CSV table of C-alpha atoms and ligand atoms in Angstrom, one decimal:
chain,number,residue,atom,x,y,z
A,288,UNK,CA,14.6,167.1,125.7
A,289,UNK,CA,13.6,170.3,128.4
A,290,UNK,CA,10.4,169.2,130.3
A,291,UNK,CA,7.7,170.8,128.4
A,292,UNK,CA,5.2,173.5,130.6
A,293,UNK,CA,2.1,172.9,132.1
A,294,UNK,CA,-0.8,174.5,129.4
A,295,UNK,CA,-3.6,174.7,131.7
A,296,UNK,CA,-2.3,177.2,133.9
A,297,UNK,CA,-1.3,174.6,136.5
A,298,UNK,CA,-3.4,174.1,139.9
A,299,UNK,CA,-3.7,176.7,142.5
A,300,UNK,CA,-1.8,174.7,145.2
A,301,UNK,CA,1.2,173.8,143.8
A,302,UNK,CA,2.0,171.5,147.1
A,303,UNK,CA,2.6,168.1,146.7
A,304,UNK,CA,0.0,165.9,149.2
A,305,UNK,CA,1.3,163.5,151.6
A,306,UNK,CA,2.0,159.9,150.6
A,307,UNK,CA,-0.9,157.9,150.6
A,308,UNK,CA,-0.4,154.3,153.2
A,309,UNK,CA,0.9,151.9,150.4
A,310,UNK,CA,-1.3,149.6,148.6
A,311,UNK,CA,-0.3,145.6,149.5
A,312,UNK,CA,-0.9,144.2,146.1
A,313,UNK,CA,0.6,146.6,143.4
A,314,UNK,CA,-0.9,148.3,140.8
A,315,UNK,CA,-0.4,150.2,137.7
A,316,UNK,CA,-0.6,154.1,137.1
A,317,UNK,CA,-2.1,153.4,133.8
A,318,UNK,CA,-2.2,156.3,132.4
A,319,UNK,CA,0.6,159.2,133.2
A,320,UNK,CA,1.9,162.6,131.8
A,321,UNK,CA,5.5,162.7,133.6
A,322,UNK,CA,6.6,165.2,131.1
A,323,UNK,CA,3.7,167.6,132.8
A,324,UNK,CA,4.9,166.9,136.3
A,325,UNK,CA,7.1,169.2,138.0
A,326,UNK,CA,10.0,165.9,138.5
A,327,UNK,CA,12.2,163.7,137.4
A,328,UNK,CA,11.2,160.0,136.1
A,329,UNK,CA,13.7,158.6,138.6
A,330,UNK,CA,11.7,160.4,141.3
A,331,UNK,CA,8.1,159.6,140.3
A,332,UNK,CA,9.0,155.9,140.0
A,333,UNK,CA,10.8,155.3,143.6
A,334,UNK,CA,7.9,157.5,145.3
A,335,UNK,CA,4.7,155.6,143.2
A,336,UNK,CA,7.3,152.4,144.3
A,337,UNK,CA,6.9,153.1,147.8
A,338,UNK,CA,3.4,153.3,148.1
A,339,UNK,CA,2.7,150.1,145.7
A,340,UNK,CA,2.8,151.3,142.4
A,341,UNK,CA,5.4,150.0,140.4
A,342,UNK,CA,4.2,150.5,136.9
A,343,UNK,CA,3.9,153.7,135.0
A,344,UNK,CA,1.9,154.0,131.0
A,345,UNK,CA,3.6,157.2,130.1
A,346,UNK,CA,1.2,158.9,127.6
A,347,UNK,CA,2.2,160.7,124.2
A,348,UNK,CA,0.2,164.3,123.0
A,349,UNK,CA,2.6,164.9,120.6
A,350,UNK,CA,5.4,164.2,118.2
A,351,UNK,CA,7.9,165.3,120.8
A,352,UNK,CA,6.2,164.4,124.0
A,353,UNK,CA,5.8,161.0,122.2
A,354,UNK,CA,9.7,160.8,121.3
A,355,UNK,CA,10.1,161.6,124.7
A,356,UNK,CA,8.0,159.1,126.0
A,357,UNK,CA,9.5,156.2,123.9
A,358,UNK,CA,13.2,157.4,125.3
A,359,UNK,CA,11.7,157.7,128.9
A,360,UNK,CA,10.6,154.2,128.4
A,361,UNK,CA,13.7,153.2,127.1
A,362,UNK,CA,15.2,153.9,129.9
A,363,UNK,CA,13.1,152.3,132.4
A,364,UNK,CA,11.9,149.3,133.4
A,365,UNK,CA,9.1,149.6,134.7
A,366,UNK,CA,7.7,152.7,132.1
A,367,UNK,CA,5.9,151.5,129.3
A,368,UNK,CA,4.9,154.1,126.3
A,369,UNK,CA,2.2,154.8,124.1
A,370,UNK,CA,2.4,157.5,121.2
A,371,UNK,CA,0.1,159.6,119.4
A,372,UNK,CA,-1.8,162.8,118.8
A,373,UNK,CA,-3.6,164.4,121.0
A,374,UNK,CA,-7.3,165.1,119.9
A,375,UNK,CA,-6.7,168.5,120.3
A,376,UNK,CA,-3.3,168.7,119.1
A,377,UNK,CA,-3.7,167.6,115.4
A,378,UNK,CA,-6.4,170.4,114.4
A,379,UNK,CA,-3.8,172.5,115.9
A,380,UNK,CA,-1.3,170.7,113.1
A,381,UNK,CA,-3.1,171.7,110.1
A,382,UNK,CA,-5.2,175.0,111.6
A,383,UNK,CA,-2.7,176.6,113.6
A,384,UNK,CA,-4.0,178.0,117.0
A,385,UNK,CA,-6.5,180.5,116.1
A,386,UNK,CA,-8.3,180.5,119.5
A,387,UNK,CA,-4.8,180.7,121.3
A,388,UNK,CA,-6.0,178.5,124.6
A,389,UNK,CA,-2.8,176.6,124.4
A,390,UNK,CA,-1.0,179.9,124.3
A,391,UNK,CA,1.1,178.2,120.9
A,392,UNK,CA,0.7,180.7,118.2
A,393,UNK,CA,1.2,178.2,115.9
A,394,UNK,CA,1.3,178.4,111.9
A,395,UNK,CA,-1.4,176.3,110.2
A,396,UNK,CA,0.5,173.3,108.4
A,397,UNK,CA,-2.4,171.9,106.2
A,398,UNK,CA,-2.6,168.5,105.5
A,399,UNK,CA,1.0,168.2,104.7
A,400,UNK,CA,1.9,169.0,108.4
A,401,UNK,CA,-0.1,166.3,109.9
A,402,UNK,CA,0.6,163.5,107.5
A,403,UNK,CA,4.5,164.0,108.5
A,404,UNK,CA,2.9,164.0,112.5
A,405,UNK,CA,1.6,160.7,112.0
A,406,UNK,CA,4.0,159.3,110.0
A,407,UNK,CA,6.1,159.9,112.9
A,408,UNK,CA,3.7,158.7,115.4
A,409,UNK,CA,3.5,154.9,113.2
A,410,UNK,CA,7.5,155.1,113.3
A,411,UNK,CA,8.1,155.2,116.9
A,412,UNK,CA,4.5,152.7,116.9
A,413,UNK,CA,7.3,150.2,115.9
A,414,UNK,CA,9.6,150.5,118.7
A,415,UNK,CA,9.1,147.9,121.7
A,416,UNK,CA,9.0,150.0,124.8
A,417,UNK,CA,5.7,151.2,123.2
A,418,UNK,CA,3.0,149.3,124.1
A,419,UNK,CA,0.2,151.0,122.7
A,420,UNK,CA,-1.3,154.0,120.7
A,421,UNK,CA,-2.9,157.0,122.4
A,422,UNK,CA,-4.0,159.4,123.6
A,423,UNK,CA,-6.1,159.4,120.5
A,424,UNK,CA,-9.4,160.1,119.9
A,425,UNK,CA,-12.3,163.2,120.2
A,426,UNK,CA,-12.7,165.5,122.1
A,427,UNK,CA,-15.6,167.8,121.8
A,428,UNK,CA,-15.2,169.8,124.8
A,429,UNK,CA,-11.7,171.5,123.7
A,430,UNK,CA,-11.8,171.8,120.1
A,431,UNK,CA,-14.8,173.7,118.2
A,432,UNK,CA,-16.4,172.9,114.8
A,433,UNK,CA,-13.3,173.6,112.6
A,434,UNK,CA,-11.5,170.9,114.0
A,435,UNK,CA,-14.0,168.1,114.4
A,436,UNK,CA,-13.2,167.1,110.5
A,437,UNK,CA,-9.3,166.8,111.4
A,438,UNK,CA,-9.7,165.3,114.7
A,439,UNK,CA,-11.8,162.5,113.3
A,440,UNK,CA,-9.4,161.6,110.4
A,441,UNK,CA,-6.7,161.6,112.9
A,442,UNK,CA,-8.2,159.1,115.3
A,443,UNK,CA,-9.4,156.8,112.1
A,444,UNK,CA,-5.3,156.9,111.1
A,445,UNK,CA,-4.2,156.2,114.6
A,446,UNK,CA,-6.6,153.4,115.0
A,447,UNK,CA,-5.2,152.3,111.4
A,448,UNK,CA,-1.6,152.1,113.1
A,449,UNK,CA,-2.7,150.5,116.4
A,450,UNK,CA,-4.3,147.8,114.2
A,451,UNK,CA,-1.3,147.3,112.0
A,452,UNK,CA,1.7,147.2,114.9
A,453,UNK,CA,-1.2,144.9,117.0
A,454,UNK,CA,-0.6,147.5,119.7
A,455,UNK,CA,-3.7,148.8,122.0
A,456,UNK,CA,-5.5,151.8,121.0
A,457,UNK,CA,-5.7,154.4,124.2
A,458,UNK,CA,-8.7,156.8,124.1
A,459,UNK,CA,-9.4,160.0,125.2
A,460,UNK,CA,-13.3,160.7,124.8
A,461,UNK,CA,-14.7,163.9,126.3
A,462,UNK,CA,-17.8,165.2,125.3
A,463,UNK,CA,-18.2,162.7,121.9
A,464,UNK,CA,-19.0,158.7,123.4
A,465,UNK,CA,-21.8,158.1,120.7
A,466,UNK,CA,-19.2,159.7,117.5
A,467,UNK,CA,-16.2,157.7,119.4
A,468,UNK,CA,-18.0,154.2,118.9
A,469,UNK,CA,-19.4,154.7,115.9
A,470,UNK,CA,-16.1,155.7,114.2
A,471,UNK,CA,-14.4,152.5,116.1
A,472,UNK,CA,-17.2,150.5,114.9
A,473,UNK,CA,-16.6,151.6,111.1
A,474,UNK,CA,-13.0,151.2,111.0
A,475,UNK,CA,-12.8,147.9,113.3
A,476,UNK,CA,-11.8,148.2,116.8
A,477,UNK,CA,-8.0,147.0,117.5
A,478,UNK,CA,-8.1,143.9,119.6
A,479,UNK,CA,-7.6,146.1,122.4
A,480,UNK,CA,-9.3,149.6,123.1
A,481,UNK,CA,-8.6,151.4,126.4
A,482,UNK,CA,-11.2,154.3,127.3
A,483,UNK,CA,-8.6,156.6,129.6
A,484,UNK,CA,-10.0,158.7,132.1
A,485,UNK,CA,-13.6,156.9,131.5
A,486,UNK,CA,-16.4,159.5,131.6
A,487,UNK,CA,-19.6,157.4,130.3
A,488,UNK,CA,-22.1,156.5,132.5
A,489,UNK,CA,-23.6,152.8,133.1
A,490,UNK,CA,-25.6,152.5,129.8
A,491,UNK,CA,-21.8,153.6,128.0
A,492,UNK,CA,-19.8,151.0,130.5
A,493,UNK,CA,-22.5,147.7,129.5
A,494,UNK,CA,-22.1,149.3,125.6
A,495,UNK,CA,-17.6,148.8,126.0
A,496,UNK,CA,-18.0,146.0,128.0
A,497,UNK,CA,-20.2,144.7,125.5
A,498,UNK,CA,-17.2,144.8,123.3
A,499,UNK,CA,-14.3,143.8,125.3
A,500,UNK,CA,-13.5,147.1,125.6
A,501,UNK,CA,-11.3,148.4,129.0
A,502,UNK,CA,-12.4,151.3,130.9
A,503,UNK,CA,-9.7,153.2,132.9
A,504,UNK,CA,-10.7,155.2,136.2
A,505,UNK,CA,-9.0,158.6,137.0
A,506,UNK,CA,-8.9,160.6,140.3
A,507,UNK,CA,-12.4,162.0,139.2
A,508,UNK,CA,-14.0,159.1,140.4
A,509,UNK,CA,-14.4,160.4,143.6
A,510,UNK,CA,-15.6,163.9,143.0
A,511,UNK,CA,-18.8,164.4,144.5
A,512,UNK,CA,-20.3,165.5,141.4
A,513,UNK,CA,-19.5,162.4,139.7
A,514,UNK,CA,-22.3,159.5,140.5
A,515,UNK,CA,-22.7,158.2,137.1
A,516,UNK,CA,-19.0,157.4,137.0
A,517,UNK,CA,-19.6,155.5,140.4
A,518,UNK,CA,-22.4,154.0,138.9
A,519,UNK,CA,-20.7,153.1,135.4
A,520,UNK,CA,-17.6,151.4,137.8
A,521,UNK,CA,-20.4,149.7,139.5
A,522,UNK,CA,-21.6,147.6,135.9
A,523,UNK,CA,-18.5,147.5,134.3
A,524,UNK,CA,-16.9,143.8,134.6
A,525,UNK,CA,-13.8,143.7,137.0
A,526,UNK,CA,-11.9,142.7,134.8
A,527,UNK,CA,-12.1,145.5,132.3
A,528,UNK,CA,-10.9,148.1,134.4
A,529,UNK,CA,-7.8,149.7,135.2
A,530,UNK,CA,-6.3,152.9,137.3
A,531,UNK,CA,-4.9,155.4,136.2
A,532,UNK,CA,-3.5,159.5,137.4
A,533,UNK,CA,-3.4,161.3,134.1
A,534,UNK,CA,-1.3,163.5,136.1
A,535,UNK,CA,-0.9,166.3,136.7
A,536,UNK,CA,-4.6,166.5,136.1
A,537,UNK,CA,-7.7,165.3,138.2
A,538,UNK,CA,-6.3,164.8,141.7
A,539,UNK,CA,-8.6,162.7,143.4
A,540,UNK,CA,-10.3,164.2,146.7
A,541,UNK,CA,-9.3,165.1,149.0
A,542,UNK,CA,-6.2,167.1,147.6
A,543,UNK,CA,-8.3,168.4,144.5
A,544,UNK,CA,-6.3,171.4,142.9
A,545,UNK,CA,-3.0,170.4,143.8
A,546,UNK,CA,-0.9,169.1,141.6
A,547,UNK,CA,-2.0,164.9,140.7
A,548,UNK,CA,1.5,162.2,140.3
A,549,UNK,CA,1.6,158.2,140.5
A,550,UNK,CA,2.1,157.9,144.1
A,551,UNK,CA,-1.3,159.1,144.5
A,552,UNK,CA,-3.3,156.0,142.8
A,553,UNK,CA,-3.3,154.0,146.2
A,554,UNK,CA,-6.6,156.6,147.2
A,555,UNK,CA,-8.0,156.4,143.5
A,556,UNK,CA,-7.9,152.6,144.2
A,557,UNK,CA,-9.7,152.7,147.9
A,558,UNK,CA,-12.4,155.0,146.3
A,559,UNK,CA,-12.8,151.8,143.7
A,560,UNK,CA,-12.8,149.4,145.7
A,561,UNK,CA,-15.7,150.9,147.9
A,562,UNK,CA,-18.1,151.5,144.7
A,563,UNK,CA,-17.0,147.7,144.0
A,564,UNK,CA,-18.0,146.6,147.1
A,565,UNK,CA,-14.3,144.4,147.0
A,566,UNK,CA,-11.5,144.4,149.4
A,567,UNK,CA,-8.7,146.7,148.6
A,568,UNK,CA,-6.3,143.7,148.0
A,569,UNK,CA,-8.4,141.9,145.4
A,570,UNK,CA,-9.0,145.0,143.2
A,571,UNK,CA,-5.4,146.1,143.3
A,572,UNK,CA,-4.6,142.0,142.1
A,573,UNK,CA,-7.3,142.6,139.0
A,574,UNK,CA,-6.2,145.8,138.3
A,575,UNK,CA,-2.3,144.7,138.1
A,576,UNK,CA,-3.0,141.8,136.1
A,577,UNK,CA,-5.8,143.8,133.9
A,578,UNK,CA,-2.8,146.4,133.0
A,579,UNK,CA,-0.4,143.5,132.6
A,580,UNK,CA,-2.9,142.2,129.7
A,581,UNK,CA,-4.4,145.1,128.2
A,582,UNK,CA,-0.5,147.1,127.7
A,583,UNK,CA,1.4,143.1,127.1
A,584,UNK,CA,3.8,143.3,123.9
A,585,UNK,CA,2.3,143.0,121.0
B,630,ZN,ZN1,-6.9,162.5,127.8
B,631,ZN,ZN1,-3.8,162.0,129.3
């Protein structure tokens, strides 16, 4: 399959930053969209490799970013998949696009469209390079009313299909924590939950560490806007979090805007480490062996 194109327009600076200095203990990139990146898998791999990240979760929207991340898995060592729908991808399923943001001008499939989607999704759920099921979830912020309905039957199904192939259910919450744990807590969370790109603040981090659940840390962590992240990393046990790019997006400072890739979670990781108040080479060791648990074969 063709890479697919950026839909958010892309950032402004399209130059690559420099190389971070490497990390000494490696970590994960728990949480990647190569298919987004403007590379090849061989490439993002060897250059995260050199700088101490030797581990890539590479993250399904989609049915066909989700084939693709199965085969891209396949075909690498040292990727690991996950598969789903997108919050905001499966009111586009059964609604069409009628707000055009993603510049799709889909059809509306109904309810017939998005059971074949998912049916899909548990399929490749099955396969063992994928090691867990997401990005599922809400997401408030993107999609409007018409679309809350949808969105929350397709993150009750996925969680359904995480349960049933004992795989790790991988969240994307924005704009929705208290409807997010509430619809976890009704269906029964898998045995593993993974809040990507964690946005809750330190009453949300005690509430998920409460129950067990992990909390992964993106670029935005060090945005100067973004204290009550710092102070949700600050609660949340050490042994509940991860690191992760969600690349291309949320480039951590200071190369905000341009574009966001693996090799950069080495500066993600020293911005942890600071709010932890632990050295560099003990956080990357609990962060590699976190990732090592929360993504293990079902
Ligand atoms: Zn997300
Ligand atoms: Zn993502």
């Amino acid at each position: 399959m063709s890479k697919r194109k950026r839909r958010d327009g892309g950032p402004r600076d399209t130059t690559p930053p420099p190389a971070p200095d490497p990390l000494r203990v490696p970590v994960w990139d728990a949480h990647t969209h190569l298919d987004l990146q403007d590379t090849t898998p061989a490439d993002a791999l060897s250059a995260a490799a050199a700088v101490g990240v030797d581990t890539l979760v590479q993250v399904g929207i989609d049915v066909p970013s989700s084939v693709w991340a199965a085969r891209t898995a396949a075909a690498h060592e040292r990727v690991h998949a996950t598969v789903a729908l997108h919050p905001n991808e499966a009111p586009r399923i059964v609604l069409g696009d009628p707000d055009g943001w993603s510049g799709q001008r889909r059809a509306p499939g109904g309810a017939a469209a998005l059971d074949a989607a998912i049916a899909e999704i548990d399929r490749l759920a099955a396969l063992p390079h994928v090691r867990g099921v997401g990005e599922t979830g809400l997401d408030y912020f993107r999609t409007g009313d018409e679309g809350v309905a949808t969105q929350q039957e397709s993150f009750r199904r996925h969680i359904e299909i995480a349960k049933r192939h004992r795989k790790p259910l991988v969240i994307h919450d924005r704009e929705a924590h208290a409807d997010v744990l509430r619809i976890l807590a009704e269906e029964g969370a898998p045995e593993r939950v993974v809040f990507h790109c964690f946005s809750g603040d330190a009453e949300m981090a005690k509430t998920c560490a409460e129950h067990g659940y992990v909390m992964s840390f993106a670029g935005n962590v060090t945005y100067p806007s973004a204290q009550p992240l710092r102070d949700a990393l600050t609660v949340a046990p050490t042994e509940l979090i991860l690191v992760e790019t969600d690349a291309p997006f949320l480039t951590p400072v200071p190369y905000r805007g341009r574009p966001n890739a693996p090799y950069l979670v080495p500066i993600t990781v020293r911005a942890m480490a600071e709010v932890k108040g632990l050295a560099e080479d003990d956080l990357a060791a609990a962060l590699a062996a976190n990732a090592e648990r929360a993504f293990a074969p079902a």
